Amino acid sequence: MITHHAFAGNPIISDKRRNLSELDLSEAESAGTLRVLPVLEGKPLISSVLSNEGGQAWKLAWQNFGVCHNALLASQQAVNAFLAEQKSPDEGEKRISVDFSHGILSHNRLVYLGDKDGVTLCTLDVSPYPIAAGSADKIAQDSAWMQGLSKVWELPSPDARVGFVDLRLLMTGTDCSDKFALEELSIAGHARAMLDWHNQSRFCGRCGKTTVLKEAGRRRQCINELCKKKLYPRLDPVVIMLVIDKEKDCVVLGRQSRFVPRMWSCLAGFIEPGESLEEAVRRETQEEVGIEVGEIIYHSSQPWPVGPSSMSCQLMIGFFAFAKTFDIRVDTKELEEAKWYRREDVLKALTFNEYKIQQQASALKVHQACAGEERRRTMSIEARVDAGELATMFVPGPHAIAHHLISTWARNGHKGLLNKV
């Protein structure tokens, strides 16, 4: 039994965090107790090591403040060198004069995450800044920026490789039985969610003026003296429910068109203003599959910083919902398909070694991303299904709350649906 979901159990926010200022961060740097996690377009910097047995282990690649400063400086220099090569008699000077002064690192760009073992931990967005209109091709400039970033990072060991890796890939590559790996993943998710929120909150929703970081990134505030609106990090609550037929011992699973082939999952939907959790479960079930539900049992919740790009973080709130009607009428705007699945079919899917295979394959991709290696080809999914290695259907892996809702019902029955997390 797991003790918490992926992205939960963050060790640096479990205790009370301090109210810090830019000055406090400067003092922490002077004392040698400040560490920074760089994040590039939502991808945290990690280090990966390949063991003699062929296994992979990754961890967050925390950096000194000075190293981050040098990384941004190297990126600016790389872009300026690129622009100099691209200049033309008509617009070359305009291209070279693009202002990169905002890229020089100061403590007011750091976002405080928490403390661990006497060390102040922050995160920093090192993504390329928007390029001025009329400048050279943005893709090429971004490439130059990233090449500059790659030259300066500190390595935790001589055999380690570092790189910016997609958070979803880290999630699927994390062994959910590894407590340390889950803690690292939760910190990475927290960092990305905070930076995404800051990037989406740069302007005041009341007056439209710019907002700035306050309290070491714990909030933002409008610069308009007549407004001074305070903004705090937010998340978007979502109900996710497993709809159960007690008598026939089966559940409703649905799939969206964006799902990978063979994957089925629980129903889910956003909570509307003025709506309770229970009301949201009943409404979303009725809207998506036309089923009326009665009794509802809470299971657990999970932060989800890898949802739609327009949202910095969702909170998935899981329930079991018992059906009162049983005919499925799919809303094709919401779902591609939905059907009742028997317990034996779900149990069969859960007994396959597919989840471990996927986790190990993703872990290898994480290491390859850090080492700059080409991804190795693997046997096609269709061939492996035909060979009997994979089930004809599967549910999300153990990194997702949907997996635990489904597996709890499949292994315990509707009479044993207690909170398992």
XYZ file of N, CA and C in Angstrom, residues 114-348:
705
model
N 11.078 25.858 -0.144
C 11.068 25.325 1.210
C 12.489 25.130 1.710
N 12.621 24.431 2.828
C 13.932 24.203 3.441
C 14.129 22.715 3.698
N 15.377 22.288 3.624
C 15.709 20.899 3.935
C 17.131 20.832 4.464
N 17.282 20.268 5.651
C 18.601 20.093 6.271
C 19.370 21.413 6.354
N 18.665 22.499 6.691
C 19.310 23.791 6.853
C 19.620 24.526 5.565
N 19.162 23.998 4.439
C 19.414 24.618 3.137
C 18.122 25.239 2.609
N 18.219 26.475 2.117
C 17.082 27.156 1.506
C 16.991 26.740 0.045
N 15.857 26.190 -0.358
C 15.680 25.656 -1.707
C 14.738 26.548 -2.509
N 15.212 26.972 -3.681
C 14.430 27.833 -4.571
C 14.418 27.231 -5.966
N 13.560 27.764 -6.801
C 13.555 27.377 -8.205
C 13.664 28.626 -9.063
N 14.077 28.432 -10.317
C 14.338 29.552 -11.227
C 13.956 29.150 -12.642
N 13.191 30.001 -13.310
C 12.842 29.766 -14.711
C 13.985 30.273 -15.592
N 14.607 29.365 -16.342
C 15.720 29.744 -17.224
C 15.307 29.628 -18.685
N 14.010 29.735 -18.955
C 13.510 29.632 -20.325
C 13.931 30.844 -21.142
N 14.048 30.683 -22.476
C 14.368 31.835 -23.330
C 13.291 32.904 -23.210
N 13.711 34.152 -23.222
C 12.752 35.250 -23.164
C 12.171 35.507 -24.546
N 10.957 36.047 -24.606
C 10.383 36.385 -25.909
C 11.311 37.313 -26.680
N 11.517 37.002 -27.947
C 12.429 37.781 -28.784
C 11.665 38.912 -29.468
N 12.316 40.052 -29.593
C 11.676 41.226 -30.179
C 11.269 40.972 -31.624
N 10.187 41.619 -32.038
C 9.720 41.489 -33.415
C 10.796 41.978 -34.373
N 10.939 41.291 -35.503
C 11.937 41.675 -36.491
C 13.268 40.997 -36.290
N 13.432 40.234 -35.191
C 14.696 39.546 -34.956
C 14.720 38.238 -35.730
N 15.860 37.553 -35.668
C 16.043 36.333 -36.454
C 15.127 35.224 -35.971
N 15.156 34.125 -36.689
C 14.274 33.000 -36.414
C 14.312 32.583 -34.949
N 13.121 32.509 -34.322
C 13.049 32.230 -32.888
C 13.571 30.843 -32.546
N 13.294 29.860 -33.384
C 13.747 28.497 -33.092
C 15.263 28.444 -33.016
N 15.927 29.104 -33.955
C 17.391 29.108 -33.955
C 17.932 29.852 -32.740
N 17.281 30.944 -32.367
C 17.736 31.689 -31.191
C 17.537 30.881 -29.911
N 16.398 30.180 -29.828
C 16.171 29.328 -28.658
C 17.221 28.234 -28.575
N 17.608 27.699 -29.731
C 18.643 26.665 -29.755
C 19.963 27.213 -29.242
N 20.301 28.434 -29.656
C 21.539 29.058 -29.174
C 21.467 29.285 -27.668
N 20.307 29.709 -27.186
C 20.110 29.926 -25.746
C 20.362 28.631 -24.974
N 19.793 27.546 -25.453
C 19.919 26.270 -24.747
C 21.342 25.723 -24.812
N 22.027 25.971 -25.906
C 23.426 25.549 -25.987
C 24.265 26.284 -24.957
N 23.955 27.559 -24.758
C 24.664 28.309 -23.729
C 24.400 27.755 -22.343
N 23.149 27.366 -22.089
C 22.793 26.808 -20.784
C 23.523 25.507 -20.491
N 23.749 24.705 -21.520
C 24.248 23.341 -21.312
C 25.709 23.277 -20.903
N 26.429 24.390 -20.920
C 27.879 24.337 -20.746
C 28.353 24.502 -19.310
N 27.484 24.892 -18.402
C 28.001 25.363 -17.111
C 27.500 24.605 -15.883
N 26.584 23.676 -16.038
C 25.980 23.069 -14.857
C 26.953 22.188 -14.091
N 26.815 22.213 -12.767
C 27.634 21.362 -11.910
C 27.117 19.924 -11.950
N 28.048 18.958 -11.982
C 27.690 17.546 -11.967
C 27.842 16.995 -10.556
N 26.866 16.215 -10.068
C 26.985 15.650 -8.720
C 28.065 14.585 -8.612
N 28.435 13.964 -9.748
C 29.489 12.950 -9.767
C 30.055 12.873 -11.180
N 31.288 12.372 -11.341
C 31.912 12.335 -12.671
C 31.130 11.520 -13.698
N 30.426 10.478 -13.262
C 29.706 9.622 -14.202
C 28.262 10.067 -14.435
N 27.864 11.165 -13.830
C 26.490 11.652 -13.984
C 26.347 12.485 -15.249
N 25.140 12.521 -15.766
C 24.789 13.372 -16.894
C 23.616 14.243 -16.462
N 23.604 15.494 -16.914
C 22.517 16.391 -16.536
C 21.768 16.868 -17.768
N 20.497 17.159 -17.581
C 19.689 17.668 -18.669
C 18.317 18.085 -18.170
N 17.625 18.861 -18.991
C 16.254 19.265 -18.682
C 15.312 18.204 -19.255
N 14.492 17.620 -18.396
C 13.667 16.478 -18.801
C 12.194 16.781 -18.531
N 11.357 16.399 -19.484
C 9.914 16.601 -19.377
C 9.365 15.970 -18.102
N 8.506 16.702 -17.401
C 7.999 16.235 -16.112
C 7.139 14.982 -16.256
N 6.387 14.875 -17.331
C 5.587 13.665 -17.544
C 6.481 12.442 -17.727
N 7.586 12.613 -18.444
C 8.519 11.502 -18.625
C 9.138 11.107 -17.290
N 9.489 12.092 -16.477
C 10.003 11.788 -15.137
C 8.961 11.024 -14.322
N 7.710 11.440 -14.442
C 6.631 10.788 -13.699
C 6.503 9.318 -14.097
N 6.422 9.051 -15.393
C 6.248 7.666 -15.835
C 7.513 6.845 -15.620
N 8.669 7.513 -15.515
C 9.920 6.801 -15.282
C 10.254 6.601 -13.821
N 9.400 7.084 -12.926
C 9.650 6.966 -11.487
C 9.049 5.679 -10.937
N 9.846 4.952 -10.196
C 9.379 3.740 -9.521
C 8.561 4.160 -8.303
N 7.262 3.887 -8.327
C 6.373 4.353 -7.259
C 6.597 3.638 -5.934
N 7.475 2.643 -5.905
C 7.839 2.007 -4.638
C 9.099 2.622 -4.039
N 9.700 3.576 -4.756
C 10.937 4.236 -4.322
C 10.578 5.560 -3.641
N 10.670 5.604 -2.320
C 10.269 6.789 -1.556
C 11.081 8.018 -1.954
N 12.407 7.877 -2.112
C 13.242 9.022 -2.469
C 12.855 9.564 -3.842
N 12.650 8.669 -4.811
C 12.288 9.109 -6.157
C 10.953 9.842 -6.156
N 9.987 9.359 -5.364
C 8.692 10.037 -5.279
C 8.831 11.423 -4.657
N 9.709 11.548 -3.664
C 9.935 12.860 -3.053
C 10.565 13.823 -4.057
N 11.537 13.347 -4.831
C 12.153 14.186 -5.862
C 11.110 14.624 -6.889
N 10.243 13.697 -7.280
C 9.201 14.021 -8.250
C 8.243 15.064 -7.692
N 7.899 14.956 -6.415
C 6.971 15.918 -5.812
C 7.575 17.317 -5.772
N 8.877 17.409 -5.505
C 9.542 18.719 -5.499
C 9.570 19.294 -6.908
N 9.872 18.446 -7.896
C 9.890 18.900 -9.288
C 8.515 19.400 -9.714
N 7.464 18.685 -9.315
C 6.112 19.111 -9.654
C 5.740 20.425 -8.996
N 6.145 20.592 -7.741
C 5.891 21.840 -7.020
C 6.595 23.006 -7.708
N 7.863 22.799 -8.093
C 8.630 23.858 -8.756
C 7.976 24.267 -10.068
N 7.614 23.287 -10.869
C 6.984 23.606 -12.151
C 5.659 24.329 -11.952
N 4.836 23.856 -11.011
C 3.537 24.481 -10.776
C 3.693 25.934 -10.350
N 4.654 26.202 -9.470
C 4.873 27.574 -9.011
C 5.326 28.472 -10.157
N 6.270 28.000 -10.958
C 6.772 28.824 -12.061
C 5.700 29.029 -13.123
N 4.909 28.001 -13.404
C 3.817 28.160 -14.365
C 2.819 29.202 -13.872
N 2.505 29.154 -12.581
C 1.571 30.145 -12.035
C 2.145 31.549 -12.169
N 3.415 31.728 -11.869
C 4.034 33.048 -12.011
C 3.981 33.525 -13.461
N 4.278 32.639 -14.401
C 4.263 33.025 -15.813
C 2.861 33.395 -16.287
N 1.845 32.774 -15.707
C 0.465 33.050 -16.100
C -0.146 34.226 -15.345
N 0.603 34.772 -14.389
C 0.055 35.833 -13.532
C 0.879 37.114 -13.617
N 1.491 37.344 -14.757
C 2.377 38.506 -14.897
C 1.621 39.823 -14.990
N 0.310 39.734 -15.256
C -0.485 40.958 -15.380
C -1.691 40.885 -14.447
N -2.052 42.029 -13.936
C -3.150 42.122 -12.975
C -4.489 41.908 -13.678
N -5.317 41.039 -13.118
C -6.631 40.791 -13.699
C -7.628 41.895 -13.418
N -7.284 42.819 -12.511
C -8.189 43.918 -12.166
C -7.926 45.153 -13.016
N -6.644 45.553 -13.150
C -6.346 46.795 -13.881
C -5.466 46.575 -15.110
N -4.882 45.386 -15.270
C -4.073 45.090 -16.447
C -2.612 45.464 -16.344
N -2.203 46.080 -15.241
C -0.804 46.462 -15.072
C 0.058 45.238 -14.732
N 1.375 45.443 -14.809
C 2.318 44.369 -14.502
C 2.265 44.004 -13.020
N 2.515 42.730 -12.730
C 2.668 42.287 -11.341
C 4.116 41.872 -11.113
N 4.556 41.911 -9.868
C 5.937 41.553 -9.530
C 5.940 40.536 -8.389
N 7.051 39.791 -8.279
C 7.197 38.815 -7.203
C 7.313 39.511 -5.860
N 6.709 38.906 -4.856
C 6.821 39.368 -3.481
C 7.070 38.158 -2.587
N 7.710 38.421 -1.442
C 7.954 37.379 -0.436
C 8.630 36.160 -1.050
N 9.703 36.421 -1.798
C 10.502 35.355 -2.419
C 9.650 34.449 -3.307
N 8.692 35.048 -3.996
C 7.878 34.295 -4.940
C 6.670 33.613 -4.351
N 6.388 33.826 -3.062
C 5.215 33.197 -2.459
C 3.918 33.854 -2.935
N 4.017 35.076 -3.466
C 2.853 35.749 -4.029
C 3.322 36.772 -5.044
N 2.385 37.438 -5.719
C 2.672 38.537 -6.633
C 1.805 39.727 -6.233
N 2.196 40.907 -6.733
C 1.408 42.102 -6.424
C 1.455 43.060 -7.596
N 0.320 43.700 -7.852
C 0.219 44.687 -8.924
C 1.050 45.920 -8.576
N 1.752 46.466 -9.584
C 2.608 47.635 -9.347
C 1.810 48.935 -9.342
N 0.557 48.894 -9.778
C -0.286 50.084 -9.815
C -0.612 50.520 -8.383
N -0.169 51.705 -8.002
C -0.375 52.197 -6.638
C -1.855 52.331 -6.285
N -2.706 52.505 -7.290
C -4.137 52.624 -7.035
C -4.828 51.261 -6.947
N -4.091 50.222 -7.231
C -4.662 48.874 -7.239
C -4.007 47.986 -6.176
N -2.728 47.693 -6.373
C -1.941 46.861 -5.446
C -2.602 45.511 -5.135
N -3.284 44.972 -6.120
C -3.939 43.671 -5.923
C -2.898 42.603 -5.612
N -3.182 41.778 -4.611
C -2.297 40.675 -4.238
C -2.793 39.382 -4.890
N -1.860 38.643 -5.454
C -2.190 37.382 -6.104
C -1.440 36.252 -5.404
N -2.144 35.153 -5.147
C -1.541 33.995 -4.492
C -1.661 32.772 -5.404
N -0.703 31.855 -5.313
C -0.765 30.646 -6.158
C -2.093 29.922 -5.989
N -2.608 29.415 -7.090
C -3.905 28.753 -7.072
C -3.799 27.422 -7.809
N -4.828 26.604 -7.624
C -4.941 25.361 -8.372
C -6.389 25.164 -8.790
N -6.608 24.220 -9.687
C -7.937 23.965 -10.224
C -8.431 22.604 -9.747
N -9.513 22.567 -8.941
C -10.011 21.289 -8.416
C -10.802 20.497 -9.458
N -10.556 19.192 -9.479
C -11.213 18.279 -10.419
C -11.719 17.065 -9.643
N -12.958 16.657 -9.879
C -13.437 15.396 -9.302
C -13.150 14.276 -10.296
N -12.686 13.148 -9.782
C -12.449 11.966 -10.607
C -13.131 10.800 -9.903
N -13.956 10.059 -10.619
C -14.808 9.072 -9.942
C -14.870 7.757 -10.708
N -14.921 6.691 -9.941
C -15.148 5.356 -10.486
C -16.603 4.996 -10.216
N -17.383 4.882 -11.280
C -18.816 4.586 -11.168
C -19.004 3.071 -11.123
N -19.716 2.586 -10.093
C -19.796 1.154 -9.795
C -21.237 0.653 -9.853
N -21.405 -0.518 -10.458
C -22.664 -1.261 -10.392
C -22.468 -2.362 -9.354
N -23.087 -2.211 -8.176
C -22.904 -3.176 -7.088
C -23.386 -4.574 -7.465
N -24.544 -4.642 -8.118
C -25.170 -5.936 -8.378
C -24.396 -6.747 -9.412
N -23.982 -6.125 -10.494
C -23.283 -6.847 -11.562
C -21.768 -6.842 -11.385
N -21.292 -6.155 -10.343
C -19.862 -6.143 -10.018
C -19.028 -5.662 -11.208
N -19.372 -4.487 -11.700
C -18.627 -3.910 -12.824
C -18.567 -2.392 -12.662
N -17.716 -1.758 -13.462
C -17.492 -0.313 -13.357
C -17.509 0.328 -14.738
N -17.793 1.619 -14.764
C -17.740 2.383 -16.009
C -16.329 2.923 -16.205
N -15.750 2.633 -17.352
C -14.479 3.233 -17.756
C -14.687 3.917 -19.099
N -14.045 5.055 -19.278
C -14.177 5.798 -20.519
C -12.825 6.095 -21.126
N -12.849 6.537 -22.365
C -11.606 6.964 -23.001
C -11.875 8.197 -23.863
N -10.906 9.100 -23.851
C -10.959 10.291 -24.681
C -10.136 10.055 -25.937
N -10.376 10.855 -26.948
C -9.674 10.670 -28.220
C -8.176 10.901 -28.085
N -7.758 11.674 -27.067
C -6.335 11.948 -26.883
C -5.607 10.818 -26.162
N -6.337 9.838 -25.629
C -5.705 8.734 -24.908
C -4.868 7.881 -25.862
N -3.827 7.264 -25.316
C -3.059 6.300 -26.100
C -3.942 5.080 -26.350
N -3.676 4.318 -27.414
C -4.502 3.137 -27.703
C -4.574 2.173 -26.518
N -5.739 1.593 -26.313
C -6.014 0.562 -25.304
C -6.220 1.116 -23.901
N -6.006 2.414 -23.671
C -6.115 2.935 -22.307
C -7.538 3.400 -21.996
N -8.036 2.970 -20.831
C -9.334 3.364 -20.317
C -9.141 3.908 -18.913
N -9.995 4.844 -18.517
C -9.797 5.466 -17.209
C -11.135 5.842 -16.577
N -11.037 6.457 -15.401
C -12.223 6.930 -14.678
C -12.810 8.164 -15.358
N -14.030 8.479 -15.023
C -14.638 9.736 -15.449
C -14.083 10.864 -14.584
N -14.058 12.074 -15.126
C -13.522 13.211 -14.370
C -14.078 14.503 -14.941
N -14.067 15.555 -14.110
C -14.524 16.852 -14.583
C -14.250 17.951 -13.572
N -14.235 19.173 -14.044
C -13.948 20.322 -13.190
C -15.155 20.685 -12.326
N -14.856 21.190 -11.149
C -15.893 21.643 -10.226
C -16.294 23.068 -10.602
N -17.582 23.325 -10.655
C -18.060 24.653 -11.013
C -18.227 25.514 -9.762
N -18.133 26.844 -9.909
C -18.338 27.736 -8.759
C -19.704 27.498 -8.122
N -19.733 27.464 -6.792
C -20.982 27.261 -6.079
C -21.427 25.817 -5.996
N -20.555 24.887 -6.383
C -20.910 23.471 -6.429
C -20.117 22.697 -5.385
N -20.765 21.755 -4.705
C -20.056 20.891 -3.763
C -19.360 19.770 -4.527
N -18.459 19.068 -3.840
C -17.765 17.949 -4.474
C -18.757 16.874 -4.910
N -19.708 16.550 -4.022
C -20.683 15.506 -4.332
C -21.558 15.903 -5.527
N -21.935 17.164 -5.569
C -22.751 17.636 -6.692
C -21.974 17.567 -7.996
N -20.685 17.865 -7.938
C -19.857 17.795 -9.142
C -19.743 16.360 -9.647
N -19.593 15.405 -8.724
C -19.527 13.991 -9.116
C -20.807 13.584 -9.839
N -21.948 13.935 -9.267
C -23.231 13.544 -9.864
C -23.456 14.233 -11.210
N -23.153 15.532 -11.278
C -23.375 16.265 -12.534
C -22.473 15.744 -13.642
N -21.178 15.589 -13.361
C -20.241 15.157 -14.394
C -20.572 13.751 -14.899
N -20.973 12.863 -13.992
C -21.341 11.509 -14.413
C -22.566 11.540 -15.322
N -23.548 12.353 -14.942
C -24.760 12.480 -15.752
C -24.432 13.071 -17.116
N -23.584 14.097 -17.149
C -23.253 14.756 -18.410
C -22.449 13.849 -19.337
N -21.490 13.114 -18.795
C -20.571 12.353 -19.644
C -21.148 11.024 -20.116
N -21.880 10.320 -19.237
C -22.363 8.986 -19.628
C -23.858 8.781 -19.382
N -24.558 9.815 -18.901
C -26.002 9.713 -18.724
C -26.445 8.818 -17.597
N -25.569 8.562 -16.632
C -25.889 7.680 -15.512
C -26.137 8.506 -14.256
N -27.188 8.139 -13.517
C -27.481 8.783 -12.240
C -26.801 7.996 -11.128
N -26.118 8.704 -10.226
C -25.439 8.021 -9.123
C -26.053 8.443 -7.792
N -25.953 7.529 -6.812
C -26.477 7.802 -5.483
C -25.368 7.986 -4.472
N -25.050 6.914 -3.729
C -24.032 6.994 -2.681
C -22.655 7.308 -3.268
N -21.910 8.159 -2.556
C -20.570 8.565 -2.985
C -19.613 8.385 -1.812
N -18.454 7.792 -2.081
C -17.441 7.563 -1.049
C -16.134 8.238 -1.467
N -15.585 9.051 -0.576
C -14.299 9.705 -0.846
C -13.162 8.696 -0.713
N -12.159 8.817 -1.593
C -10.987 7.934 -1.536
C -9.727 8.694 -1.161
N -9.307 9.657 -1.975
C -8.056 10.384 -1.735
C -7.955 11.521 -2.740
N -6.878 12.299 -2.647
C -6.663 13.396 -3.600
C -5.214 13.404 -4.057
N -4.975 14.044 -5.204
C -3.635 14.071 -5.786
C -3.385 15.393 -6.503
N -2.290 16.101 -6.165
C -1.905 17.260 -6.982
C -1.460 16.781 -8.351
N -1.757 17.544 -9.391
C -1.495 17.104 -10.766
C -0.944 18.285 -11.586
N 0.379 18.501 -11.534
C 0.982 19.632 -12.248
C 1.315 19.335 -13.704
N 0.785 18.232 -14.253
C 1.073 17.865 -15.641
C -0.212 17.817 -16.463
N -1.182 18.632 -16.084
C -2.435 18.702 -16.818
C -2.341 19.675 -17.984
N -3.460 20.275 -18.392
C -3.452 21.234 -19.502
C -2.480 22.381 -19.250
N -1.839 22.854 -20.316
C -0.818 23.899 -20.173
C -1.391 25.208 -19.660
N -2.705 25.393 -19.789
C -3.327 26.631 -19.319
C -3.514 26.644 -17.808
N -3.222 25.522 -17.154
C -3.407 25.410 -15.706
C -2.090 25.026 -15.060
N -1.701 25.774 -14.039
C -0.426 25.490 -13.387
C -0.474 24.201 -12.589
N -1.614 23.901 -11.982
C -1.740 22.662 -11.209
C -3.216 22.364 -10.960
N -3.577 21.100 -11.107
C -4.917 20.652 -10.756
C -4.841 19.857 -9.453
N -5.962 19.771 -8.759
C -6.079 18.885 -7.607
C -7.141 17.856 -7.946
N -6.707 16.607 -8.138
C -7.621 15.519 -8.470
C -8.204 14.954 -7.172
N -9.523 14.992 -7.044
C -10.206 14.556 -5.821
C -11.009 13.306 -6.163
N -10.575 12.158 -5.615
C -11.090 10.872 -6.055
C -12.256 10.335 -5.240
N -13.240 9.755 -5.946
C -14.440 9.199 -5.312
C -14.838 7.875 -5.966
N -15.556 7.069 -5.189
C -16.331 5.955 -5.723
C -17.785 6.414 -5.746
N -18.477 6.156 -6.856
C -19.876 6.576 -6.993
C -20.707 5.372 -7.426
N -21.789 5.093 -6.706
C -22.610 3.912 -6.986
C -23.790 4.279 -7.882
N -23.894 3.567 -8.991
C -24.889 3.880 -10.015
C -26.301 3.522 -9.571
N -27.262 4.392 -9.929
C -28.689 4.124 -9.720
C -29.365 3.770 -11.044
N -28.787 4.245 -12.155
C -29.228 3.838 -13.490
C -28.008 3.279 -14.215
N -28.253 2.522 -15.304
C -27.142 1.736 -15.837
C -26.944 1.837 -17.350
N -27.849 2.482 -18.061
C -27.694 2.636 -19.504
C -26.730 3.783 -19.800
N -25.699 3.496 -20.578
C -24.686 4.499 -20.909
C -25.101 5.275 -22.152
N -25.099 6.598 -22.040
C -25.322 7.496 -23.174
C -24.140 8.467 -23.210
N -23.212 8.210 -24.106
C -21.951 8.949 -24.132
C -22.136 10.326 -24.754
N -21.619 11.341 -24.075
C -21.514 12.679 -24.655
C -20.228 12.700 -25.467
N -20.344 12.638 -26.782
C -19.160 12.514 -27.641
C -18.296 13.769 -27.652
N -18.817 14.861 -27.097
C -17.971 16.047 -26.953
C -16.998 15.881 -25.793
N -17.345 14.995 -24.865
C -16.512 14.751 -23.686
C -15.674 13.483 -23.826
N -16.290 12.420 -24.340
C -15.638 11.115 -24.405
C -15.759 10.523 -25.805
N -14.786 9.712 -26.155
C -14.847 8.961 -27.405
C -15.714 7.718 -27.227
N -15.604 7.104 -26.040
C -16.333 5.868 -25.766
C -16.370 5.632 -24.259
N -17.369 4.902 -23.802
C -17.455 4.473 -22.403
C -18.185 3.143 -22.369
N -17.797 2.280 -21.438
C -18.457 0.977 -21.333
C -18.292 0.416 -19.924
N -19.133 -0.561 -19.607
C -19.019 -1.278 -18.340
C -17.943 -2.349 -18.470
N -17.068 -2.427 -17.453
C -16.037 -3.469 -17.415
C -16.241 -4.342 -16.188
N -16.158 -5.655 -16.386
C -16.274 -6.598 -15.281
C -14.985 -6.624 -14.459
N -15.117 -7.053 -13.209
C -13.963 -7.093 -12.320
C -12.859 -7.999 -12.878
N -13.234 -9.163 -13.428
C -12.209 -10.088 -13.917
C -11.408 -9.502 -15.073
N -12.056 -8.676 -15.908
C -11.338 -8.037 -17.015
C -10.342 -7.003 -16.497
N -10.762 -6.250 -15.483
C -9.875 -5.236 -14.906
C -8.722 -5.898 -14.164
N -9.022 -6.944 -13.400
C -7.964 -7.658 -12.680
C -6.945 -8.250 -13.642
N -7.413 -8.760 -14.757
C -6.505 -9.329 -15.750
C -5.548 -8.267 -16.271
